[in-house]
Amino acid sequence: MSKTVNLTIDDKQVSAQEGEMLLWVALENDIYIPHLCAMKDYTPYAACRLCFVEVEGKKAPVTSCTQPVYENMVVHTRSERVDELVKKGFELIMSNHHLDCKNCPGNKNCELQKIAKARKLPLKPKKLIQQVNEELPIDDSMDKIVYDPRKCVLCGKCITACKENGNGILNFAHRGIDRVITTFGNISLKEAGCLDCGACAEVCPVGARSIKE
Amino acid sequence: MNNETFQKIKQEALADWQALKEKTVIMVGTATCGRAVGAVEVMRAIDQELANQGVKDAVLMEVGCMGHCYAEPLVIIQKPGYPAICYGYVDEGTASVLVKEFIVGDDLCIEFALAATEPNDMFPTFEDFPRGMVEQKIVMENCGIIDPHNINHYIANGGYEALANAIEMTPEQVLQEIKNSGLRGRGGAGFPTGIKWETCQNIEDDVKYVICNADEGDPGAFMDRALLESNPHQMLEGLALAAFTVGASHGYIYIRAEYPLAVERVRMAIEQAKDKGLLGNSVLGSNFNLELEIFQGSGAFVCGEETALINSMQGYPGIPRHRPPFPAQAGLWNKPTVINNVKTLSYVSHIIKKGADWFKSIGTPENPGTAIFALAGKIINTGLTEVPMSTTLKQIVYDVGSGIEKSKKFKAVQIGGPSGGCIPESLLDTSIDFDSLSKIGAMMGSGGMVILDEDDCMVEIARFFLDFTQKESCGKCTFCRIGTKQMLDILERITKGEGVLEDIDYLGELAQNIKNGSLCNLGKTAPNPVLSTIRHFRDEYEAHVIEKRCPALMCKELTTFYILPEKCERSCDACIGSCPVECIYSNEDRIKVIDQEKCVKCNSCLDACPPQYDAVIKLSPVDMLKVKENVIDE
Ligand SMILES: Cc1cc2nc3c(=O)[nH]c(=O)nc-3n(C[C@H](O)[C@H](O)[C@H](O)COP(=O)(O)O)c2cc1C
Ligand code: SF4
Ligand code: SF4
Ligand code: FES
């Protein structure tokens, strides 16, 4: 058994197992830190760049999903620098997200809405140009689940979920701004052998993979 | 050094080298830079002419790149009784002249000579020119002098002596020497090599790896390629010393597949070193074993990033991951792994042989040693150069590079590859080292240096480099994936004259966040060209957005071509013939006029107009055209 350590997050004294990632420790203690890509018990993917916090003694904000806790650590989940990074990161994500909450299956159960509320950020980015590729087709080939790639934030969670529970048919394709999650050969979920287990929709933090009504 | 096995190897090599020194030897630089301009053909022509002339006792030999790429193909002729002379711009014709006049006859052909390669009292050497006074060669010393296919040439010039010394030492002693030397990684970040090795050495594990990073993805950079093509053993010896120090028995050389010649020469070098017992099982009879293998990368820029490189070696996509753990702690197959750049490794044997104090006597205390740059752009002497750290940019541009082409006005140095920064004239006295460069918003990077002149638009330059990094972003993390695209869109708007004043500050704001928020150094450095040009050339950004004017007359949307009626010669039709879209016509006075609707702004007419008339000019903003045309109407 690893040892227990005590730390302070936003003036709250908490304890945790040494080496646990800070993000989870905070969340378990009801301290919210924005996050999209972290999966508990998995190697941090560290791609969404929203979980920044200040750790006293460190020069710059760090991603809490990759930061192990240690004895006497002092953490601030908010600071000017953190807020600026989260605001810009969130704006960028929203500039690449097909925004249509009213008709979205993820409405009210969406991590983006949650972040916007918690950090008082607008859902619609003001200065940025929309970068969503609206041409990307919705995959409606299955009975139960549906995939709308225009809403995907590329957190990668569904890939892991599919590997663990389904047939492992999902992966990233392309690079840069064209990066998407798709099946091998970009065929439909049905053709790729989807089991319709719904594990992907379960983990999807937004409305990109969802269970049909 | 008392390794008997090595003594024998060395004696043999020296005999080989000595025998060569007594012959007439014709050396042709056949690294990729030479090949690109016909070195192989020159070599064939020499061979042919030697046969025609019935010369039997001359040796025709391939060598690597000396750095004088501007004057390729290069041929060095060493003939007993004469100093070895380097000839430049050699073509097939010159090649046969050299054979006939100098090899057969006794005419040195000084009209083709660049310099002698060794001191003598007949002819100046490279060291006698301003360039030679600035340069100091450590890792490039034998490049272009020895045959990269022949291990004996390397050994005869001091090669593998450091390895032979090291195996008589403890790994801790070797580490201490590298730590004392203050060597910093030449792959871009300048991380202290000794500390990296120490981290790896301190971890107990039966399996460890060493990797040479020869991905070299920066466009325009070819230092690593030149080193591997010219002196592959120097890197191999460094890699072997790294392996010995950290306790690795397996190593890889990660070379991009676009470097077939480097791959071939490194492969041959590994084989030869194995044959001599310098690699493989029981190196020089010791209990140190080292197997080296080449891994050919598929060439994405981001694969040069160490964690992406490891992923791609393990068969995964080349995508970076969060550090720590650093590769030295958990790298290839999760084992402690030292990754170093080709240049970094190439210094190692010299340090072990000559000592840390010698290395520290060159450069500055924090930045010891030399730096290698690939000079490109609007400079007279393009090519490679090796100079002590602390040399100023001015010395590189004017002494090594001989200044700006076509007597144009210098504008900036873009240094550090696609994620480097632009340095203006006022900062040309900056010394080149890791710390000074990052202080002024640029970086050492891996050693690309592009010289820009008055015709280069700084906004366009920033757009050009960001276009590269944006396309090369792996797309994993938010800031780099979306942020660089947003920045690029704004820059494109500005170069088209569609920008607004707030765009400039917003660009800066986005850039700062991408720097702070990205996962890997690709994203963290991608905004540098934009940040540094805003910092040093803000007036050019403002001219684009406020006046819709491109001061360098480079941005197509903001410039027009115009033929000055008072200068047009009328009876000359050079521009008409040159225009690919046939949009230049003669008016009733036979003065040439451009149909602006059809003009594609390709520059052909400007190039075609004979210099004595010089009638075609560029105008920016586009509105200037109206002013000009009104003058005519009146
Ligand atoms: C996008 C990117 C590309 C890189 N490309 C290279 C490369 O081509 N060659 C290289 O040696 N290092 C490259 N690096 C740096 C490596 O990650 C690593 O720091 C280096 O190989 C370590 O060697 P050094 O300590 O000898 O410098 C790159 C880094 C980044 C972020
Ligand atoms: S579909 Fe959902 S779970 Fe999958 S990567 Fe996109 S946002 Fe993440
Ligand atoms: S910074 Fe760019 S290249 Fe690096 S992980 Fe993020 S998206 Fe990929
Ligand atoms: S949760 Fe930390 S980067 Fe996504």
XYZ file of C-alpha atoms in Angstrom, chain A residues 44-49 52 63 66 84-89 91-93 95-96 127-131 153-154 174-177 179, chain B residues 300 302 318-319 322 470-479 481-483 485-486 489 493 506 509-510 513-514 516-519 524:
64
model
C -3.185 10.400 -18.674
C -3.787 11.324 -22.290
C -3.269 15.021 -21.524
C -4.730 16.351 -24.746
C -7.636 18.643 -23.864
C -5.426 21.066 -21.900
C -4.589 23.479 -15.595
C -2.179 19.926 -16.063
C -0.668 14.429 -15.070
C -6.530 32.727 -19.098
C -5.373 29.310 -20.295
C -8.706 27.651 -19.577
C -10.585 30.476 -21.231
C -8.482 30.340 -24.395
C -8.423 26.547 -24.499
C -12.691 29.083 -26.753
C -10.543 27.076 -29.141
C -12.474 23.890 -28.469
C -14.476 27.128 -32.254
C -14.188 23.557 -33.434
C -13.324 36.388 -32.048
C -12.576 33.001 -33.523
C -13.675 31.633 -36.850
C -15.674 28.396 -36.800
C -13.376 25.564 -37.861
C -13.652 17.107 -28.980
C -11.068 14.374 -29.684
C -5.387 12.195 -39.943
C -3.337 14.901 -38.336
C -3.648 18.504 -37.226
C -6.976 20.211 -37.676
C -7.839 14.780 -36.922
C 6.698 13.493 -40.130
C 6.679 15.682 -35.073
C 4.052 9.257 -34.043
C 2.202 11.238 -31.422
C 3.173 13.927 -21.597
C 0.133 23.928 -38.471
C 0.236 21.221 -41.125
C 2.709 19.200 -39.058
C 0.749 19.456 -35.814
C -0.185 15.945 -34.821
C -3.602 17.196 -33.766
C -3.570 15.625 -30.333
C -3.903 18.653 -28.138
C -6.287 21.587 -28.220
C -3.961 24.577 -28.348
C -4.450 21.681 -33.208
C -7.004 24.481 -33.230
C -4.882 27.392 -32.087
C -5.144 26.964 -37.415
C -6.829 30.046 -36.001
C -6.328 32.095 -40.694
C -6.338 37.574 -43.720
C -5.169 39.023 -30.723
C -2.598 36.694 -27.235
C -3.353 33.409 -29.001
C -1.556 30.800 -24.864
C -0.483 28.207 -27.416
C 1.887 28.030 -22.490
C -0.817 25.468 -23.071
C 0.456 22.971 -25.656
C 1.467 19.469 -24.737
C 5.014 25.372 -27.469
